[in-house]
XYZ file of C-alpha atoms in Angstrom:
652
model
C 113.290 -31.261 -60.269
C 115.011 -29.318 -57.349
C 117.068 -31.390 -54.773
C 117.335 -30.150 -51.200
C 120.629 -29.976 -48.985
C 121.893 -32.720 -46.844
C 121.904 -32.254 -43.025
C 125.025 -33.884 -42.139
C 127.663 -31.219 -42.964
C 128.138 -28.173 -41.064
C 125.409 -25.695 -42.142
C 127.700 -23.114 -43.567
C 129.754 -25.545 -45.522
C 126.890 -27.327 -46.823
C 125.236 -24.165 -48.015
C 128.291 -23.068 -49.766
C 128.918 -26.316 -51.485
C 125.335 -26.407 -52.624
C 125.311 -22.873 -53.940
C 128.925 -23.439 -55.966
C 127.293 -26.790 -57.119
C 124.798 -24.495 -58.990
C 126.940 -21.612 -60.117
C 130.697 -22.563 -60.192
C 131.798 -25.966 -60.501
C 135.649 -25.083 -60.364
C 135.233 -23.313 -56.874
C 133.036 -26.277 -55.730
C 136.253 -28.555 -56.130
C 138.731 -26.115 -54.823
C 136.601 -25.621 -51.448
C 136.062 -29.321 -51.213
C 139.800 -30.071 -51.561
C 140.756 -27.238 -49.186
C 138.384 -28.254 -46.281
C 139.228 -31.928 -46.886
C 143.125 -30.884 -46.577
C 142.616 -28.844 -43.451
C 139.949 -30.712 -41.653
C 139.037 -33.908 -43.113
C 135.575 -35.467 -43.341
C 133.940 -38.083 -41.146
C 132.185 -41.087 -42.974
C 128.997 -39.222 -42.593
C 130.531 -36.109 -44.265
C 131.739 -38.240 -46.788
C 128.396 -39.526 -48.028
C 126.797 -36.050 -47.667
C 129.750 -34.686 -49.900
C 128.950 -37.314 -52.726
C 125.499 -36.523 -52.788
C 126.338 -32.729 -53.010
C 128.617 -33.569 -55.962
C 126.038 -35.669 -57.720
C 123.702 -32.430 -57.356
C 126.500 -30.461 -59.166
C 126.444 -32.691 -62.269
C 122.706 -32.967 -62.338
C 122.484 -29.092 -62.198
C 124.692 -28.996 -65.197
C 122.796 -31.597 -67.350
C 125.144 -34.592 -66.733
C 122.754 -36.911 -65.251
C 124.611 -40.258 -66.113
C 127.445 -39.019 -63.830
C 125.083 -37.647 -61.221
C 123.235 -41.100 -60.845
C 126.607 -42.672 -60.583
C 127.597 -40.314 -57.490
C 124.055 -40.685 -56.041
C 124.359 -44.509 -55.991
C 127.939 -44.209 -54.103
C 126.407 -41.609 -51.659
C 123.612 -44.224 -51.304
C 126.010 -47.092 -50.804
C 127.933 -44.904 -48.402
C 124.743 -43.990 -46.272
C 123.652 -47.727 -46.097
C 127.074 -48.812 -44.927
C 126.980 -45.978 -42.172
C 123.393 -46.397 -41.238
C 122.640 -42.781 -42.597
C 118.984 -43.033 -43.140
C 118.527 -39.553 -44.456
C 121.037 -39.633 -47.105
C 119.919 -43.211 -48.199
C 116.363 -41.868 -48.759
C 117.265 -38.648 -50.626
C 119.557 -40.344 -52.980
C 117.097 -43.202 -53.356
C 114.316 -40.561 -54.536
C 116.992 -38.892 -56.706
C 118.163 -42.143 -58.395
C 114.203 -42.976 -59.126
C 113.991 -39.369 -60.785
C 116.953 -39.755 -62.903
C 116.264 -43.385 -63.998
C 112.832 -42.284 -65.277
C 114.291 -39.318 -67.025
C 117.060 -41.505 -68.749
C 114.662 -44.214 -69.671
C 115.737 -46.976 -67.383
C 112.660 -47.323 -65.652
C 108.884 -46.413 -66.663
C 106.634 -44.538 -64.829
C 104.723 -47.304 -62.951
C 108.120 -48.810 -61.594
C 108.988 -45.143 -60.500
C 105.708 -44.707 -58.609
C 106.440 -47.968 -56.734
C 109.721 -46.878 -55.610
C 108.633 -43.474 -54.755
C 105.618 -45.082 -52.601
C 108.303 -47.173 -50.834
C 110.698 -44.360 -50.253
C 107.454 -42.377 -48.715
C 106.555 -45.261 -46.398
C 110.143 -45.366 -45.119
C 110.407 -41.800 -44.849
C 107.003 -41.721 -42.904
C 108.291 -44.269 -40.620
C 111.453 -42.432 -39.693
C 109.574 -39.314 -39.437
C 111.593 -37.672 -42.074
C 109.479 -34.630 -43.229
C 112.005 -33.537 -45.746
C 112.126 -36.764 -47.401
C 108.609 -37.267 -47.101
C 108.130 -33.833 -49.018
C 110.506 -35.223 -51.863
C 108.840 -38.461 -52.466
C 105.312 -36.890 -52.558
C 106.847 -34.372 -54.810
C 107.939 -37.283 -57.169
C 104.776 -39.128 -56.769
C 102.698 -36.128 -57.835
C 105.065 -35.556 -61.183
C 104.913 -39.159 -61.740
C 101.178 -39.272 -61.707
C 101.002 -36.195 -63.948
C 102.974 -38.227 -66.473
C 100.303 -40.779 -66.358
C 97.436 -38.208 -66.788
C 96.093 -38.830 -63.237
C 95.569 -35.313 -62.294
C 93.343 -36.057 -59.194
C 96.031 -38.311 -57.791
C 98.619 -35.743 -58.561
C 96.629 -33.162 -56.819
C 96.391 -35.290 -53.334
C 100.100 -35.832 -53.243
C 100.932 -31.881 -54.100
C 98.516 -30.982 -51.348
C 99.744 -33.290 -48.648
C 103.300 -32.126 -49.576
C 102.088 -28.558 -49.045
C 100.405 -29.650 -45.725
C 103.438 -31.015 -44.183
C 105.863 -28.160 -45.314
C 104.393 -25.397 -43.515
C 107.127 -25.043 -41.107
C 109.627 -22.030 -42.450
C 112.561 -24.702 -42.190
C 111.051 -26.495 -45.240
C 110.818 -23.287 -47.590
C 112.917 -24.667 -50.334
C 110.773 -27.958 -50.603
C 107.888 -25.849 -50.305
C 108.618 -23.440 -53.039
C 109.487 -26.500 -55.345
C 106.052 -27.989 -54.617
C 104.471 -24.923 -55.606
C 106.582 -24.554 -58.894
C 105.761 -27.809 -60.011
C 101.781 -27.601 -58.868
C 101.712 -24.340 -60.777
C 103.333 -26.088 -63.963
C 100.603 -28.616 -63.443
C 97.779 -26.020 -63.344
C 99.149 -24.222 -66.212
C 98.995 -27.358 -68.260
C 95.213 -27.641 -67.361
C 94.662 -24.036 -68.291
C 94.303 -22.661 -64.889
C 96.738 -19.733 -65.428
C 95.577 -17.526 -62.866
C 95.837 -20.190 -59.921
C 99.114 -21.179 -61.205
C 100.145 -17.581 -61.131
C 99.299 -17.463 -57.614
C 101.386 -20.619 -56.673
C 104.363 -19.376 -58.651
C 104.269 -16.142 -56.881
C 103.899 -17.657 -53.522
C 107.045 -19.935 -54.174
C 109.160 -16.994 -55.322
C 108.225 -15.103 -52.002
C 109.715 -17.965 -50.116
C 113.017 -17.985 -51.725
C 113.581 -14.413 -53.327
C 115.827 -13.108 -50.576
C 117.735 -16.551 -50.261
C 120.719 -17.745 -52.494
C 118.560 -20.362 -54.080
C 119.186 -19.039 -57.608
C 118.107 -22.325 -59.560
C 114.309 -22.573 -58.065
C 114.020 -18.782 -58.404
C 115.189 -18.805 -61.940
C 112.324 -21.487 -62.707
C 109.510 -19.708 -60.720
C 110.591 -16.220 -62.414
C 110.605 -17.818 -65.820
C 107.165 -19.268 -65.103
C 105.737 -16.025 -63.852
C 107.090 -14.217 -66.996
C 105.754 -16.987 -69.288
C 102.183 -16.435 -68.090
C 102.485 -12.713 -68.158
C 103.506 -13.064 -71.936
C 100.330 -15.044 -73.142
C 98.821 -13.870 -76.398
C 95.870 -12.222 -74.680
C 97.981 -10.793 -71.597
C 97.653 -7.355 -70.550
C 100.551 -7.670 -68.375
C 103.462 -7.663 -71.013
C 105.418 -5.069 -69.218
C 105.490 -7.179 -66.181
C 106.629 -10.391 -68.360
C 109.460 -8.174 -69.801
C 110.766 -7.587 -66.220
C 110.620 -11.386 -65.225
C 112.390 -12.199 -68.615
C 115.230 -9.846 -67.630
C 115.372 -11.528 -64.249
C 115.617 -14.748 -65.545
C 118.635 -13.735 -67.748
C 120.076 -12.147 -64.770
C 120.116 -15.234 -62.754
C 121.077 -17.484 -65.656
C 124.094 -15.552 -65.838
C 124.636 -16.225 -62.124
C 124.297 -19.646 -62.333
C 125.958 -19.821 -65.822
C 123.866 -22.532 -67.064
C 123.668 -22.282 -71.024
C 120.060 -23.823 -70.993
C 118.721 -21.095 -68.999
C 120.256 -18.334 -71.331
C 118.673 -20.045 -74.245
C 115.316 -19.977 -72.664
C 115.533 -16.538 -71.378
C 116.670 -15.339 -74.682
C 113.944 -17.189 -76.412
C 111.316 -15.848 -74.323
C 112.267 -12.328 -74.790
C 112.370 -12.886 -78.522
C 108.658 -14.142 -78.187
C 107.889 -11.222 -76.008
C 109.247 -8.839 -78.664
C 107.354 -10.706 -81.549
C 104.152 -10.317 -79.614
C 104.809 -6.801 -78.933
C 105.713 -5.845 -82.688
C 109.524 -5.072 -82.196
C 110.880 -7.392 -84.524
C 114.376 -6.146 -84.841
C 114.643 -6.812 -80.930
C 113.055 -10.057 -81.548
C 115.526 -11.304 -84.168
C 118.400 -10.095 -81.969
C 117.207 -12.203 -79.004
C 116.798 -15.191 -81.317
C 120.492 -14.771 -82.826
C 121.669 -14.535 -79.131
C 120.015 -17.985 -78.396
C 121.477 -19.433 -81.507
C 125.147 -18.238 -80.546
C 124.667 -19.978 -76.974
C 123.572 -23.174 -78.879
C 126.795 -22.784 -81.254
C 129.130 -21.949 -78.274
C 127.912 -25.088 -76.356
C 127.106 -27.394 -79.136
C 123.445 -27.838 -78.014
C 122.111 -29.305 -81.354
C 118.866 -30.859 -80.117
C 117.418 -27.210 -79.182
C 118.374 -25.512 -82.423
C 115.449 -26.992 -84.396
C 112.949 -25.481 -81.835
C 114.704 -21.911 -81.972
C 114.447 -21.976 -85.760
C 110.768 -22.777 -85.375
C 110.347 -19.693 -83.343
C 112.227 -17.702 -85.853
C 109.959 -19.005 -88.550
C 106.955 -17.843 -86.453
C 108.677 -14.615 -86.012
C 108.834 -14.098 -89.883
C 105.043 -15.240 -90.453
C 103.892 -12.548 -88.156
C 105.457 -10.027 -90.376
C 103.858 -11.847 -93.447
C 107.501 -12.642 -94.642
C 106.413 -16.123 -95.564
C 109.236 -16.856 -97.836
C 111.882 -15.736 -95.248
C 109.826 -18.120 -92.859
C 110.141 -21.019 -95.142
C 113.903 -20.657 -95.554
C 114.298 -20.819 -91.691
C 111.924 -23.765 -91.478
C 113.915 -25.704 -94.106
C 117.128 -24.936 -92.212
C 115.456 -26.175 -89.102
C 114.311 -29.172 -90.514
C 117.695 -30.059 -91.682
C 118.829 -29.874 -88.197
C 115.966 -32.403 -86.984
C 117.068 -34.856 -89.894
C 120.579 -34.651 -88.408
C 119.497 -35.809 -85.184
C 119.806 -39.655 -84.057
C 116.412 -39.511 -82.469
C 114.204 -36.798 -83.712
C 111.369 -35.877 -81.427
C 108.102 -36.348 -82.945
C 106.838 -33.267 -81.095
C 109.122 -31.184 -83.338
C 108.282 -32.881 -86.407
C 104.619 -32.349 -85.761
C 105.043 -28.663 -85.036
C 107.382 -28.372 -88.214
C 104.580 -30.109 -90.550
C 101.830 -27.740 -89.012
C 103.786 -24.471 -89.802
C 104.948 -25.747 -93.209
C 101.383 -26.287 -93.989
C 100.255 -22.895 -92.951
C 103.081 -21.016 -94.755
C 102.395 -22.886 -97.961
C 98.793 -21.986 -97.656
C 99.639 -18.368 -97.185
C 101.961 -18.218 -100.258
C 99.304 -20.196 -102.548
C 101.068 -23.269 -102.756
C 98.045 -25.493 -101.964
C 99.649 -28.921 -103.015
C 102.483 -28.356 -100.847
C 100.246 -27.172 -98.097
C 98.060 -30.242 -98.314
C 101.208 -32.525 -98.389
C 102.491 -31.218 -95.495
C 99.223 -31.054 -93.682
C 98.922 -34.771 -94.351
C 102.508 -35.247 -92.997
C 101.330 -33.378 -89.800
C 98.501 -35.687 -89.359
C 100.701 -38.568 -89.770
C 103.186 -37.533 -87.067
C 100.367 -36.583 -84.932
C 98.768 -39.925 -85.041
C 102.193 -41.542 -84.707
C 102.676 -39.374 -81.640
C 99.127 -40.404 -80.292
C 100.059 -44.114 -81.214
C 103.345 -43.740 -79.270
C 101.450 -42.341 -76.370
C 99.009 -45.082 -76.330
C 101.928 -47.891 -76.639
C 103.550 -46.197 -73.922
C 100.321 -46.098 -71.717
C 99.577 -49.768 -72.700
C 103.151 -50.740 -71.715
C 102.909 -48.943 -68.253
C 99.639 -50.771 -67.736
C 101.189 -54.101 -68.616
C 104.115 -53.506 -66.321
C 102.008 -52.304 -63.652
C 99.909 -55.656 -64.045
C 102.852 -57.753 -63.976
C 104.129 -55.923 -61.101
C 100.795 -56.209 -59.152
C 100.603 -59.993 -60.143
C 104.120 -60.558 -58.830
C 103.135 -58.662 -55.586
C 100.042 -60.778 -55.209
C 101.965 -64.053 -55.517
C 104.493 -62.810 -52.935
C 101.469 -62.162 -50.690
C 100.244 -65.574 -51.325
C 103.336 -67.304 -50.280
C 103.553 -65.092 -47.507
C 99.988 -65.871 -46.516
C 100.747 -69.599 -46.502
C 103.634 -69.106 -44.100
C 101.725 -66.819 -42.178
C 98.752 -69.498 -42.101
C 101.169 -72.131 -40.638
C 102.582 -69.661 -38.265
C 98.949 -68.692 -37.204
C 97.895 -72.304 -36.516
C 100.672 -72.963 -34.278
C 99.878 -69.726 -32.495
C 96.202 -70.718 -32.130
C 97.294 -73.770 -30.341
C 99.475 -72.031 -27.972
C 97.012 -69.209 -27.529
C 94.095 -71.665 -26.738
C 95.616 -72.838 -23.354
C 96.845 -69.434 -22.639
C 93.242 -68.002 -23.208
C 91.816 -70.557 -20.994
C 94.271 -69.633 -18.230
C 93.582 -66.136 -18.796
C 89.872 -66.646 -18.712
C 90.128 -68.144 -15.291
C 92.355 -65.330 -14.100
C 90.011 -62.733 -15.571
C 87.110 -64.369 -13.669
C 88.961 -64.283 -10.301
C 90.304 -60.944 -10.864
C 86.530 -59.489 -11.844
C 85.185 -61.115 -8.686
C 87.972 -59.435 -6.428
C 87.372 -56.137 -8.562
C 83.546 -56.298 -7.937
C 84.041 -56.817 -4.264
C 86.544 -53.896 -4.131
C 84.228 -51.723 -6.301
C 81.239 -52.566 -3.772
C 83.379 -51.784 -0.808
C 84.433 -48.731 -2.253
C 80.946 -47.494 -3.141
C 79.937 -48.501 0.528
C 82.843 -46.219 1.779
C 82.000 -43.612 -0.486
C 78.438 -43.501 0.445
C 79.159 -43.859 4.368
C 81.587 -41.040 4.039
C 79.242 -38.686 2.161
C 76.338 -39.708 4.791
C 78.554 -38.943 7.660
C 79.710 -35.650 5.912
C 76.180 -34.635 5.414
C 75.295 -35.492 8.950
C 78.145 -33.428 10.338
C 77.294 -30.313 8.287
C 73.694 -30.589 9.403
C 74.697 -30.887 13.014
C 77.178 -27.971 12.480
C 74.521 -25.978 10.799
C 71.996 -26.650 13.757
C 74.603 -26.085 16.267
C 75.599 -22.803 14.741
C 71.726 -21.762 14.465
C 71.370 -22.727 18.021
C 74.539 -20.731 19.225
C 73.287 -17.661 17.140
C 69.864 -17.995 18.762
C 71.522 -17.963 22.014
C 73.477 -14.974 20.963
C 70.604 -13.155 19.627
C 68.858 -13.739 23.046
C 71.867 -12.752 25.056
C 72.195 -9.620 22.934
C 68.478 -8.758 23.477
C 68.889 -9.145 26.961
C 71.870 -6.707 27.216
C 70.262 -4.177 24.913
C 66.764 -4.109 26.082
C 67.200 -4.963 29.985
C 70.582 -4.441 31.381
C 71.111 -1.463 28.875
C 68.020 0.191 29.821
C 68.712 -0.215 33.469
C 71.997 1.360 33.265
C 70.581 4.015 31.360
C 67.936 4.564 34.247
C 70.881 4.596 36.730
C 72.983 7.083 34.915
C 69.926 9.367 34.694
C 69.311 9.217 38.392
C 72.802 9.586 39.341
C 73.053 12.640 37.138
C 70.111 14.310 38.942
C 71.244 13.412 42.403
C 75.130 13.442 42.548
C 77.195 16.166 41.144
C 80.002 14.056 40.048
C 80.605 14.302 36.346
C 83.429 11.817 36.468
C 81.061 9.128 37.896
C 78.350 9.960 35.585
C 80.847 9.623 32.576
C 82.022 6.340 33.824
C 78.433 4.938 33.876
C 77.925 6.431 30.255
C 80.830 4.434 28.802
C 79.672 1.342 30.446
C 76.209 1.769 28.769
C 78.148 2.342 25.597
C 80.248 -0.905 26.146
C 77.089 -2.746 26.770
C 75.697 -1.585 23.353
C 78.887 -2.600 21.634
C 78.765 -5.977 23.104
C 75.049 -6.541 22.228
C 75.720 -5.466 18.485
C 78.942 -7.639 18.348
C 76.976 -10.757 19.901
C 74.394 -10.071 17.342
C 74.045 -7.346 14.881
C 70.555 -5.935 15.164
C 70.481 -4.536 11.869
C 70.415 -8.152 10.279
C 66.899 -8.585 11.493
C 65.829 -5.280 10.076
C 67.649 -5.104 6.940
C 68.965 -8.480 5.834
C 72.422 -9.653 4.934
C 72.780 -7.638 1.803
C 71.858 -4.220 3.157
C 73.600 -4.966 6.427
C 77.134 -5.742 4.577
C 76.619 -2.521 2.661
C 75.893 -0.734 5.864
C 79.225 -2.124 7.485
C 81.255 -1.087 4.353
C 79.759 2.490 4.362
C 80.656 2.627 8.039
C 84.158 1.389 7.462
C 84.597 4.246 4.910
C 82.984 6.892 7.170
C 85.260 5.942 10.326
C 88.445 4.908 8.868
C 88.816 6.690 5.522
C 89.456 3.481 3.843
C 87.510 3.495 0.213
C 84.958 0.642 -0.059
C 83.124 -0.702 -3.018
C 80.549 -3.728 -3.369
C 78.657 -5.515 -5.948
C 76.511 -7.838 -4.170
C 73.196 -7.596 -5.658
C 72.976 -11.397 -6.477
C 72.664 -12.082 -2.652
C 69.032 -10.950 -3.072
C 68.565 -14.223 -5.198
C 69.492 -16.439 -2.335
C 66.967 -17.322 0.469
C 68.774 -17.343 3.695
C 67.923 -18.470 7.182
C 69.025 -16.251 9.980
C 71.781 -18.462 10.874
C 73.195 -18.432 7.616
C 72.799 -14.736 7.163
C 74.722 -14.330 10.488
C 77.693 -16.641 9.185
C 78.117 -14.698 5.883
C 77.765 -11.230 7.896
C 80.575 -12.718 10.421
C 82.756 -13.837 7.381
C 82.780 -10.451 5.772
C 83.162 -8.604 9.197
C 86.291 -10.757 9.928
C 87.844 -9.946 6.662
C 87.198 -6.278 7.050
C 88.653 -6.434 10.448
C 92.000 -7.987 9.224
C 91.990 -5.327 6.506
C 91.771 -2.378 8.932
C 93.845 -3.883 11.693
C 96.831 -5.539 9.868
C 96.901 -5.041 6.056
C 97.461 -1.208 5.904
C 94.926 -1.250 3.048
C 93.655 2.067 1.176
C 90.787 0.255 -0.265
C 88.608 -2.933 -0.067
C 86.182 -4.602 -2.220
C 83.578 -7.409 -2.125
C 81.761 -9.189 -5.013
C 78.862 -11.706 -4.910
C 77.830 -13.841 -7.841
C 75.212 -16.442 -7.970
C 75.367 -19.383 -10.413
C 72.706 -22.182 -10.700
C 74.776 -24.302 -8.268
C 76.917 -22.008 -6.309
C 77.250 -18.703 -4.448
C 80.738 -17.044 -4.916
C 82.047 -14.320 -2.651
C 85.372 -12.395 -3.647
C 86.987 -10.055 -1.311
C 89.943 -8.024 -2.084
C 92.148 -5.295 -0.438
C 95.324 -3.691 -1.577
C 97.374 -3.853 1.476
C 100.649 -5.455 2.325
C 99.717 -9.083 1.968
C 100.626 -11.860 3.854
C 101.794 -15.515 3.858
C 98.878 -17.750 4.735
C 101.115 -20.614 6.071
C 103.201 -18.291 8.546
C 100.494 -16.031 9.693
C 98.272 -19.056 10.888
C 101.012 -19.944 13.483
C 100.976 -16.461 15.209
C 98.224 -14.706 17.339
C 97.365 -12.593 14.397
C 95.878 -15.515 12.503
C 93.078 -15.973 14.987
C 90.752 -14.186 12.472
C 91.934 -16.291 9.442
C 91.057 -19.479 11.425
C 87.908 -18.139 12.592
C 86.873 -17.463 8.762
C 88.264 -20.745 7.804
C 86.346 -22.567 10.489
C 82.986 -20.715 9.652
C 83.238 -21.730 5.892
C 84.093 -25.323 6.318
C 81.464 -26.008 8.968
C 78.853 -25.362 6.383
C 80.514 -27.275 3.652
C 82.070 -24.211 1.839
C 85.489 -23.703 0.498
C 87.981 -20.769 0.811
C 91.182 -19.880 -0.956
C 93.538 -16.962 -0.120
C 95.613 -15.516 -3.009
C 98.323 -13.065 -1.570
C 101.757 -11.705 -2.228
C 104.035 -9.552 -0.345
C 103.024 -5.818 -1.167
C 100.117 -6.979 -3.615
C 97.156 -7.151 -1.374
C 95.011 -10.238 -0.814
C 92.217 -11.910 -2.917
C 89.917 -14.313 -0.901
C 87.405 -16.491 -2.861
C 84.827 -18.373 -1.134
C 82.155 -20.843 -2.642
C 78.934 -22.320 -1.103
C 76.569 -24.592 -2.580
C 73.165 -23.052 -3.628
C 71.459 -25.183 -1.083
C 72.765 -22.557 1.471
């Protein structure tokens, strides 16, 4: 179990105190007293500090004192309405109560589910992860691996934010242990490594130590080819154990290194590490672990076929088991099994059989104990569920009476509401029909206006075409004849030149009124010719991609509108924008014709330029587009050119 930091103290102080709680109790107390004297603590800080002090005692194995402090912090948090600490200490108390036997697993699950519900309601992701971790571990205790997986993966899903790195590393460690127990060593190794990656560059020594030790354990399997890696990680565990100064970690590291050397055949080093583990046990009077170390030593001698040395060690270890007030059945099962194997190896078959019978007896007792525990948990769960059902029944009766009163009150309200809804519905229907009428009338009017505008434009352009033809074919021709006659009869070059200029002006006026190339070439080739002429006469680079225009069936009036729009845009670029290049692109979709015109000139402010005389061309363009139901958008910034986007319906 790994407990996360409080969020109430300043980050630096909280982190430092939590680190000292792991590695140096005396410095923890010194820093706490110094901070209290110099700065003092708020009520919120006091709750957080008591929780951290509880962490300190838990880290060093004194769970009874840790629980007392967690309960004090929980009470403090409740009084000061600190939901975060109230939830975190509540979850920690459930863990400790289960560990010291105050509650059974079903009760722990109920408590953790309530904590999860409260954390979810408070949207406290940190405490949600703590509760999910607890629920996963408690379901493992009950052998419910599928439910445990669900809780683990839910915790992983909500802990992806980097700020929850410590919680996520803890979840990955516990998930890896669960997979190891199921024989999924390769998957477990991935989880341990992912968890270690999250904390390896941070001062989270406790969780680092557990992850590193678990990785080393998997590398040190009997069939493993990664023993060199196991040796590296076991030594890392020993280094971190010295930083944390936790005796149990020393023992774990020394024992694992002893097993490593035993498997690799270095029996001298193996014995040295077992002796180191025993020295730590003697130094800190950790009697309960001694029997397991002797069991490892006996296995060490058995592998060397020193069966009598192994038996002597086993007898010493058994004496320690008998001295314990509450010997562990698991240890007794392991001892009896190894006794039987050793006596079998030395030819003492009667003793081997006797110890094998003891092994079966203890193993059956262990199974029976597990069954009793399971039945007790089921019974407790049944009683708890029965109690909850009764509470729900009482609550349902009260709810039923309340509902009856509500129904009586609601019926009259419903009648009034029904009448109101009917009246409101009638009003809404009237409003809806009126809105539909207005929309249809508006759309019809708009269609009529567009049709009228289109017809008007067509009539105007027909008249333009007629005037242009008259100017070009009749007046222009007559002027040419006059010019020729003058040049033959009058020797006045100036007068002849003036007449020539008049002829040219008439031609220009004719082209401007209606471009004759539209009739000959169509709108696409006419625009291309216009751009080629601009490039030849002005030096402005032009480009066009307007092949899609061939896909649209235009009438003569529509061709002229498009031509005039492009002509006006080009004139603006030539006269006002100081452009070096212009470009036009046409794109036809199933419903739209889109034109995009660009230049790289000085740009303009549309709102300002429309107020000046220079805005006449823009107004002409806008009017032409809107008269036939199109839309136009200008995008221009100072010294960044202009982009004009024009869209027409395909019905053009």
